[in-house]
Every structure is written in structure tokens, then in C-alpha cells.
C-alpha atoms as a printed R data frame, in Angstrom:
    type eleno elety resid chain resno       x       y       z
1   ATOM     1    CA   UNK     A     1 -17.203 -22.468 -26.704
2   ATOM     2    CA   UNK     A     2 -13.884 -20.572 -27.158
3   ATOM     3    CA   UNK     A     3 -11.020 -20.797 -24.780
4   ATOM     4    CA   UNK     A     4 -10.293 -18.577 -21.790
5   ATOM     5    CA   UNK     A     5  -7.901 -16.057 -23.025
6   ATOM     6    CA   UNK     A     6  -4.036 -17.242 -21.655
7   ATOM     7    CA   UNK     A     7  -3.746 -14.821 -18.798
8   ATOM     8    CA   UNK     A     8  -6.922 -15.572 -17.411
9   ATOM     9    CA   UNK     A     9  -5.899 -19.292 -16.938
10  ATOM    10    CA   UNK     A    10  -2.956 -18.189 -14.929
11  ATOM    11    CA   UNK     A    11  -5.317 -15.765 -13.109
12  ATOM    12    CA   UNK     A    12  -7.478 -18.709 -11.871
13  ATOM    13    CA   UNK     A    13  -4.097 -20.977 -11.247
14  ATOM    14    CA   UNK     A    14  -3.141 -18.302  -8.952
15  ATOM    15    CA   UNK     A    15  -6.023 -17.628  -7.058
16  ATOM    16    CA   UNK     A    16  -6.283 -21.652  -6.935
17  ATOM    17    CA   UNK     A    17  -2.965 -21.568  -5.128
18  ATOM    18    CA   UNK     A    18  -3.648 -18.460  -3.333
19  ATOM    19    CA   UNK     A    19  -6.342 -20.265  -1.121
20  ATOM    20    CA   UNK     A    20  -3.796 -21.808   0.424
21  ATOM    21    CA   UNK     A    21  -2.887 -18.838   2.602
22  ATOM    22    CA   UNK     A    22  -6.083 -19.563   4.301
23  ATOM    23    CA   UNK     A    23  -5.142 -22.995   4.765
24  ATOM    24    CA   UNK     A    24  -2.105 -22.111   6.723
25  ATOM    25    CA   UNK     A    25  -3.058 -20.335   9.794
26  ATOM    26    CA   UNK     A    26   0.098 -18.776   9.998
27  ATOM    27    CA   UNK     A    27  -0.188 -16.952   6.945
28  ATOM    28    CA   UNK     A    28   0.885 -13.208   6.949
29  ATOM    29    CA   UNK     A    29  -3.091 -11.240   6.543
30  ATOM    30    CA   UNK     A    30  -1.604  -9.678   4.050
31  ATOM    31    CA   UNK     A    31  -1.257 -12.860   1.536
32  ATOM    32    CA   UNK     A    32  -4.902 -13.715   2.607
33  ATOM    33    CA   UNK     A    33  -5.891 -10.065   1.352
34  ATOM    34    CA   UNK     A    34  -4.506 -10.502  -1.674
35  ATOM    35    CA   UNK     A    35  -6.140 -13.549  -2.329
36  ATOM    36    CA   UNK     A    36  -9.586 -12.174  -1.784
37  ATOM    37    CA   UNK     A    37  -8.292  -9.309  -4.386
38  ATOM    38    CA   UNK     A    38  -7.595 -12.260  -6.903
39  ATOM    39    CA   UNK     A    39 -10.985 -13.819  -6.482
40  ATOM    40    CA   UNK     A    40 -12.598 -10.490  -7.416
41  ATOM    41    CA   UNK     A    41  -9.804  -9.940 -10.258
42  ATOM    42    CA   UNK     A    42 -11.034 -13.347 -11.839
43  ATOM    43    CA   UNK     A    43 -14.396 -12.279 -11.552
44  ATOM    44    CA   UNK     A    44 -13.539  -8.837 -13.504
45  ATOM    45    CA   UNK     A    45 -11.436 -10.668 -15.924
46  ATOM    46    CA   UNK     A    46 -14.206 -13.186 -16.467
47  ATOM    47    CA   UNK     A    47 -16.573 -10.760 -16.805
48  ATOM    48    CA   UNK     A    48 -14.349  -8.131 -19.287
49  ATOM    49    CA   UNK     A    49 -14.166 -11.893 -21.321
50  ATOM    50    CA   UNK     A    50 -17.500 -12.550 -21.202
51  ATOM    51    CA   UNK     A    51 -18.602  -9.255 -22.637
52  ATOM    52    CA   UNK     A    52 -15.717  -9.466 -25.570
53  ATOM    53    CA   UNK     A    53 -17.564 -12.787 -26.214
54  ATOM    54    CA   UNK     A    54 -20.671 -10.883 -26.678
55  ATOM    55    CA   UNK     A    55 -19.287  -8.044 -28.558
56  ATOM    56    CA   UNK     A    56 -19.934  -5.590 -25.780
57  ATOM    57    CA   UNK     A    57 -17.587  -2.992 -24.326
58  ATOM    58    CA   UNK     A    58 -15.580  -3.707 -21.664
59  ATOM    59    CA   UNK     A    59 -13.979  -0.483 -21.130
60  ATOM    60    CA   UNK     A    60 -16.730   0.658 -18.459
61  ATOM    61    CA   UNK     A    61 -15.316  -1.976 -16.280
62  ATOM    62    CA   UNK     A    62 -11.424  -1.833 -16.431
63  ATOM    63    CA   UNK     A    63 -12.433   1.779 -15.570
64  ATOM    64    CA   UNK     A    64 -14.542   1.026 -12.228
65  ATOM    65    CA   UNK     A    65 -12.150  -1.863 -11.611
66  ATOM    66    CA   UNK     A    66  -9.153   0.661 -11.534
67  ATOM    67    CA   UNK     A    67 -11.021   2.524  -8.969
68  ATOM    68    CA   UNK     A    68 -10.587  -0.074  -6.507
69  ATOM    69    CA   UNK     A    69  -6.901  -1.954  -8.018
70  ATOM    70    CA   UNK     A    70  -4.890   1.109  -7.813
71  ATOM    71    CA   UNK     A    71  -6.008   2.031  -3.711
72  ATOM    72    CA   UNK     A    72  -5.811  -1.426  -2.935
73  ATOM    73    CA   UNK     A    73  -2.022  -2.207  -4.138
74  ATOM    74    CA   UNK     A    74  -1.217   1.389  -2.484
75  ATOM    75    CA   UNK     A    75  -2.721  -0.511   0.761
76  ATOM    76    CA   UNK     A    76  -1.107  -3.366   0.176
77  ATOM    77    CA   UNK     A    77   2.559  -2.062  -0.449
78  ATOM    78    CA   UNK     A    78   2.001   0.769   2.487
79  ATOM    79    CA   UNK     A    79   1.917  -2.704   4.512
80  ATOM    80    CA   UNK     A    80   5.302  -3.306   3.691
81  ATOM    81    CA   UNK     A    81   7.195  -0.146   4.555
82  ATOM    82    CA   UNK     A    82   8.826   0.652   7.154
83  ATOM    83    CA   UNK     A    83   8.840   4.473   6.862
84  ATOM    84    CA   UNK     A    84   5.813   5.712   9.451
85  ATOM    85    CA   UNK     A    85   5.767   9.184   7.137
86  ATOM    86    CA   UNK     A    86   5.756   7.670   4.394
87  ATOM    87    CA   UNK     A    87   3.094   5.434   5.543
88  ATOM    88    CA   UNK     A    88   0.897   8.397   5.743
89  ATOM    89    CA   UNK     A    89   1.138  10.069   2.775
90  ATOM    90    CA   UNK     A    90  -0.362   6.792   1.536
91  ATOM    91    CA   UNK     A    91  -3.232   6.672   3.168
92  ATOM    92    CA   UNK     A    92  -4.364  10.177   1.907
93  ATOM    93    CA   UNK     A    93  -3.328   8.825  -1.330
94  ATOM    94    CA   UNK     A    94  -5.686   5.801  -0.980
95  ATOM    95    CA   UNK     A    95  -8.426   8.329  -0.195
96  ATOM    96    CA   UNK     A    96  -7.781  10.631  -2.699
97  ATOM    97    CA   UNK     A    97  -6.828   8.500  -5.389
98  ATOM    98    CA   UNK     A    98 -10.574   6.687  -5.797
99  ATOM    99    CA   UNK     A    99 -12.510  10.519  -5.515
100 ATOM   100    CA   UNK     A   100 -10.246  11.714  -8.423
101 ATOM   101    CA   UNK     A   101 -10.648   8.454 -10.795
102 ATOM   102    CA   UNK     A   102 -14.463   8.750  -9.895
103 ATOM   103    CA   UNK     A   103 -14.575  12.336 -10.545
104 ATOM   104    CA   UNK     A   104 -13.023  11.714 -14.008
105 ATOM   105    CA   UNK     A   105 -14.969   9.160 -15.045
106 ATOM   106    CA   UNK     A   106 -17.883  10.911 -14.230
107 ATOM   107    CA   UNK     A   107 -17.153  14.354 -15.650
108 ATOM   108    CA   UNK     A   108 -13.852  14.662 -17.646
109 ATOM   109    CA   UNK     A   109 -12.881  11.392 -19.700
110 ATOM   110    CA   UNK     A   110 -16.406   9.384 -19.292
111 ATOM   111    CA   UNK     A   111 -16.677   5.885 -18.714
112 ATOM   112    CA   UNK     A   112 -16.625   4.605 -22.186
113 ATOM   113    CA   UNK     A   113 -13.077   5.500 -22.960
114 ATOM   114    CA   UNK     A   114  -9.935   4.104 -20.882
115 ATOM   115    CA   UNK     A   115  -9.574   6.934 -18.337
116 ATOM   116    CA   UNK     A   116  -5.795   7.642 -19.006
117 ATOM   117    CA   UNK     A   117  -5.666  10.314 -16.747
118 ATOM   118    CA   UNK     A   118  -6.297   8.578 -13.463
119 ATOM   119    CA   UNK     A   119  -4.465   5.275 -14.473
120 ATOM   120    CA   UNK     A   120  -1.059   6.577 -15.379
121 ATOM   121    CA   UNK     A   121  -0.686   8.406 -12.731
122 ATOM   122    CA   UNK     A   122  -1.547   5.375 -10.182
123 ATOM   123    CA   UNK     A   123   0.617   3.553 -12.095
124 ATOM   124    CA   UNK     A   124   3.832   6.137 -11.446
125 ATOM   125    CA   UNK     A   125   2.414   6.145  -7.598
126 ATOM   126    CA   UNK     A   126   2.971   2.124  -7.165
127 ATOM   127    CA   UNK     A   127   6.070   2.215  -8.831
128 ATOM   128    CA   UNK     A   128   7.481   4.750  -6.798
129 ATOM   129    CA   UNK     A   129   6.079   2.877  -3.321
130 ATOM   130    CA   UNK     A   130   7.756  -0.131  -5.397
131 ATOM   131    CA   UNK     A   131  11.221   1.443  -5.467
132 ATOM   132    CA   UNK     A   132  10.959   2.617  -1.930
133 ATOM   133    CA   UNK     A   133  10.311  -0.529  -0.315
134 ATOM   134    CA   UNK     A   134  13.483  -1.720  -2.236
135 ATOM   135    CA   UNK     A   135  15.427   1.368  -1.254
136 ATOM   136    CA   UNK     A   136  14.250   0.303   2.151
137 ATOM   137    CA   UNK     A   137  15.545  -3.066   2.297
138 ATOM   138    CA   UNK     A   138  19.071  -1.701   0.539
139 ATOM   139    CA   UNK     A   139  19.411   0.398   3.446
140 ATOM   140    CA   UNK     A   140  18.393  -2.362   6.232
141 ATOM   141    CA   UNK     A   141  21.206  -3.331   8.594
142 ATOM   142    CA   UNK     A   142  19.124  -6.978   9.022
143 ATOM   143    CA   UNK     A   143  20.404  -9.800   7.020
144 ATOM   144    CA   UNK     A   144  17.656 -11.286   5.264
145 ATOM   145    CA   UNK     A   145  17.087 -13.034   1.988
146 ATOM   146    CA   UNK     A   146  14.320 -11.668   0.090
147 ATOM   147    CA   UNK     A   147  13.878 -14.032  -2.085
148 ATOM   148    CA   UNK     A   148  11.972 -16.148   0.455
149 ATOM   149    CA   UNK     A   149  10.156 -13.135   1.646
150 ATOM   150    CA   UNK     A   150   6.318 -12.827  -0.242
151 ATOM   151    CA   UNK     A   151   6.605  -8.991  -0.073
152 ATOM   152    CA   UNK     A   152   9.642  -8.972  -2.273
153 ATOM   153    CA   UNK     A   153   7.762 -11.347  -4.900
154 ATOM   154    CA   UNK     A   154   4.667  -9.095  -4.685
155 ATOM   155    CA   UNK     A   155   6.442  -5.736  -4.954
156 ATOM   156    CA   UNK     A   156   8.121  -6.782  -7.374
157 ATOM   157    CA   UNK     A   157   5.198  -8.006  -9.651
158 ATOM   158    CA   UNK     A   158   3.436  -4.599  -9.525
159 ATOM   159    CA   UNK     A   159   6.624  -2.548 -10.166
160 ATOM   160    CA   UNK     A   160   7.075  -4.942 -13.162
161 ATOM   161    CA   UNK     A   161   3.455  -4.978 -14.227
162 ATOM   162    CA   UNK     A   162   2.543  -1.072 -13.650
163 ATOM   163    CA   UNK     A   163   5.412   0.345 -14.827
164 ATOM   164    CA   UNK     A   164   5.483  -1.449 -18.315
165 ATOM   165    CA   UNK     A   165   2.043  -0.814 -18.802
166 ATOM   166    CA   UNK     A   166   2.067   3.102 -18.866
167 ATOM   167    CA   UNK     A   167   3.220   2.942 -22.406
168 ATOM   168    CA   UNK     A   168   0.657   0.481 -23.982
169 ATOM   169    CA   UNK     A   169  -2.427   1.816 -21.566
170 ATOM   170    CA   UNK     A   170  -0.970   5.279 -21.971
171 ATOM   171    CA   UNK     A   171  -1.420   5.000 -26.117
172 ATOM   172    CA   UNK     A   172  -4.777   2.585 -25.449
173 ATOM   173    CA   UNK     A   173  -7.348   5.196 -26.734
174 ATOM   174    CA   UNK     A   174  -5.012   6.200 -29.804
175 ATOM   175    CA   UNK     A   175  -4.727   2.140 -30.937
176 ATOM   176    CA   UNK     A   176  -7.878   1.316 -32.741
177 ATOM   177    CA   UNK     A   177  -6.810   2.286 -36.106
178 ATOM   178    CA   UNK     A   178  -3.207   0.672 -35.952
179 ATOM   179    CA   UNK     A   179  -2.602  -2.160 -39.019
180 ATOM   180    CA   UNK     A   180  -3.496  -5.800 -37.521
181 ATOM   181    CA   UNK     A   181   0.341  -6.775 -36.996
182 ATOM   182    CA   UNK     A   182   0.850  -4.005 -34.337
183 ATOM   183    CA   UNK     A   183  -2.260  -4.696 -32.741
184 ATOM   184    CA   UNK     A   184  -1.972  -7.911 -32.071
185 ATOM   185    CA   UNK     A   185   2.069  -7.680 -30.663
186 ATOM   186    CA   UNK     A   186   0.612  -5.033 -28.108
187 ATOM   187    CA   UNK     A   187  -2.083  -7.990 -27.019
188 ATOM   188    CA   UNK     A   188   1.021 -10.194 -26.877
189 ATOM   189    CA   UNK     A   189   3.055  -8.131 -24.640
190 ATOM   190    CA   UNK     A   190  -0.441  -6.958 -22.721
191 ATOM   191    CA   UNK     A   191  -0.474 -11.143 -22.131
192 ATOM   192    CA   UNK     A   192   3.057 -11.525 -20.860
193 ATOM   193    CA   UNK     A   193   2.641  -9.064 -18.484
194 ATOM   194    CA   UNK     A   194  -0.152 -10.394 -16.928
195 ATOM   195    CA   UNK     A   195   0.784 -13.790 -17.173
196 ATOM   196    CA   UNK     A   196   4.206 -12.561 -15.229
197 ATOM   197    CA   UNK     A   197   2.068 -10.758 -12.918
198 ATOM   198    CA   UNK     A   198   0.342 -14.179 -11.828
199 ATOM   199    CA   UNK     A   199   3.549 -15.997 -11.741
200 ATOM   200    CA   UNK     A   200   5.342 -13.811  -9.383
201 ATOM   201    CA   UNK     A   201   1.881 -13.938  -7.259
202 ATOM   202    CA   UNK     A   202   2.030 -17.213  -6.872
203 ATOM   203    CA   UNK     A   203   5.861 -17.335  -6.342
204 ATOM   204    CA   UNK     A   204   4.661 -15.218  -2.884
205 ATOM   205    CA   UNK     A   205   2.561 -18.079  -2.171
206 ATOM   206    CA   UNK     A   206   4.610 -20.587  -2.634
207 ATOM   207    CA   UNK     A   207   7.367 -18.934  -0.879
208 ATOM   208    CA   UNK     A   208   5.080 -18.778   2.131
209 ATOM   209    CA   UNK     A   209   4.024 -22.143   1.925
210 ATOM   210    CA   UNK     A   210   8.082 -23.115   1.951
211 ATOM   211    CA   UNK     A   211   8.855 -20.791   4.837
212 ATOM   212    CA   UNK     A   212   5.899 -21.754   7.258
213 ATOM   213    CA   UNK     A   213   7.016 -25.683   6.003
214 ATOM   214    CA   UNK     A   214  10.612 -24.961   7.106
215 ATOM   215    CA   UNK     A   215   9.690 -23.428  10.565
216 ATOM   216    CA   UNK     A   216   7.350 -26.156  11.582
217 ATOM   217    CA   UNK     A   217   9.952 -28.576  11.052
């Protein structure tokens, strides 16, 4: 049977550790929603493997799976904001955001190509809720380390992750002809960012798991 593809192992490490915010009652909610997100992420990335195994499209998928991973991180970092106004405009963003990917799927792009159109611009919409939550703490007169904080490790993995995936899911429907070489370094640098996606998850939960250990002390 072949191997699970490299970023899926770190997927299922993750959401391994992330159970662990339900272990620890004291866990922020918002590490315990995440980890429900990575249990249905493995189950997508399983799945998307699954049908690559088969020789099936997975395209379909990533496209009704974007639906629901671009609202949910715009939930998720909205959580972490301080900014009631801002706080706002995300939630119409959240609503809007899912009709308009649905909408294109369904009548512009179709759900058999990657649906560009939608996914970029969620992508620019995180990383700009990314940089504000840092401009945020910048500005904060309260002297805190972030680095122990599992907001800054999770903002910081989708700013990373969304941001340097515009170019290569930007180009995705214009790759299929491309010589084998420059495939193949895309799925490399597709892998590390996932793979650094995981890692800084899991940093979150293993900076929680420090923090509650310290306080209990």
C-alpha cells in the first residue's frame, strides 16, 4: 500500500497532539475548535489521498473544503482581535464569503477546476486579519510575550501558509502542462508549507500545554 503523502503525517501528528486541549480543562475554546477543524482537515486530506490513489479528481473537494476553511480561520482570527469594528466587518465577511465561493462554484468557475477566484481572495482576507492582530499587539501597552501565547503561533501559521500559497494556487489551473522538474518543486514547496502549517499548530498546543503546566504549579 503506498505511504501517506509527508504532510498528511504531520496533519495526523497534530491533530494527535491537538486532543490534548480537551484533556486540559483549562484550555482556551478556541484551541479545542481548532482541533475539531483538524479532525475534519485529516479527513479531507485523507480523502483528496484516497481519490489520487484511485486516479480520481480531487479538485471537487479542495473546492467545497475551501468553502468552509476560509470562514472558519476568519472566525477563528476575529477571536483574537481586539478591535470591536473590526470584529464586525468579519462576521459579514464569514457570511458572505461561503455564498460567493458557492455561487462560483456553481455558476462561474465549476467545481472541477480550482476556483481561483474565491480562494485568492480569502487568502488576501486572512492575511490582512493576520497583520492586524500583529499591528494590534505592536500597539498594546501590556507586556506580554507572545511567544507563549497560542494565538501568536496560530496567526502566524495562516499568514505564513495563505499568503505563500496565492502564487502556486493562483497559477494551479495553468500547471498541468509544465516539464516534470517544475512540477514536482511546486509539490515540494506545496509540502513545506503544509508541513510548517502543522508545526506551528502544534507549537500552539504545546505552548498551552506549558502555560496551563506553569500556572498549576
Amino acid at each position: 500500500m503506498p505511504s501517506l503523502p509527508v504532510h498528511v503525517v504531520f496533519c495526523i501528528l497534530c491533530t494527535f497532539l491537538s486532543t490534548s486541549s480537551f484533556i486540559n480543562g483549562r484550555s482556551p475554546v478556541y484551541l479545542r475548535i481548532l482541533s475539531v477543524y483538524l479532525f475534519f482537515t485529516l479527513g479531507v486530506e485523507i480523502t483528496s489521498w484516497r481519490l489520487m490513489q484511485s486516479g480520481q479528481q480531487n479538485l471537487k473537494l479542495y473546492n467545497f473544503y475551501s468553502v468552509i476553511n476560509i470562514p472558519f480561520f476568519i472566525y477563528l482570527l476575529r477571536g483574537f482581535l481586539v478591535s470591536k469594528k473590526m470584529q464586525r466587518v468579519l462576521v459579514v465577511a464569514m457570511i458572505v464569503y461561503p455564498i460567493l465561493a458557492l455561487i462560483n462554484i456553481q455558476f462561474i468557475q465549476g467545481p472541477d477546476i480550482f476556483n481561483t477566484n474565491t480562494y485568492i481572495p480569502g487568502c488576501i482576507i486572512l492575511g490582512l486579519i493576520s497583520i492586524f492582530y500583529f499591528k494590534e499587539n505592536i500597539r498594546s501597552p501590556k507586556q506580554q510575550s507572545l511567544l507563549n501565547d497560542p494565538a501568536f503561533w496560530i496567526t502566524t501559521a495562516v499568514l505564513f501558509f495563505y499568503t505563500c500559497t496565492i502564487p502556486v494556487y493562483g497559477l494551479l489551473n495553468f500547471l498541468r502542462n509544465l516539464p516534470d522538474y517544475l512540477y514536482n518543486s511546486i509539490y515540494i514547496f506545496h509540502t513545506v508549507l503544509n508541513v510548517l502549517l502543522y508545526l506551528l499548530f502544534s507549537i500552539s498546543f504545546l505552548c498551552n500545554l506549558s502555560f496551563r503546566k506553569s500556572i498549576s504549579q
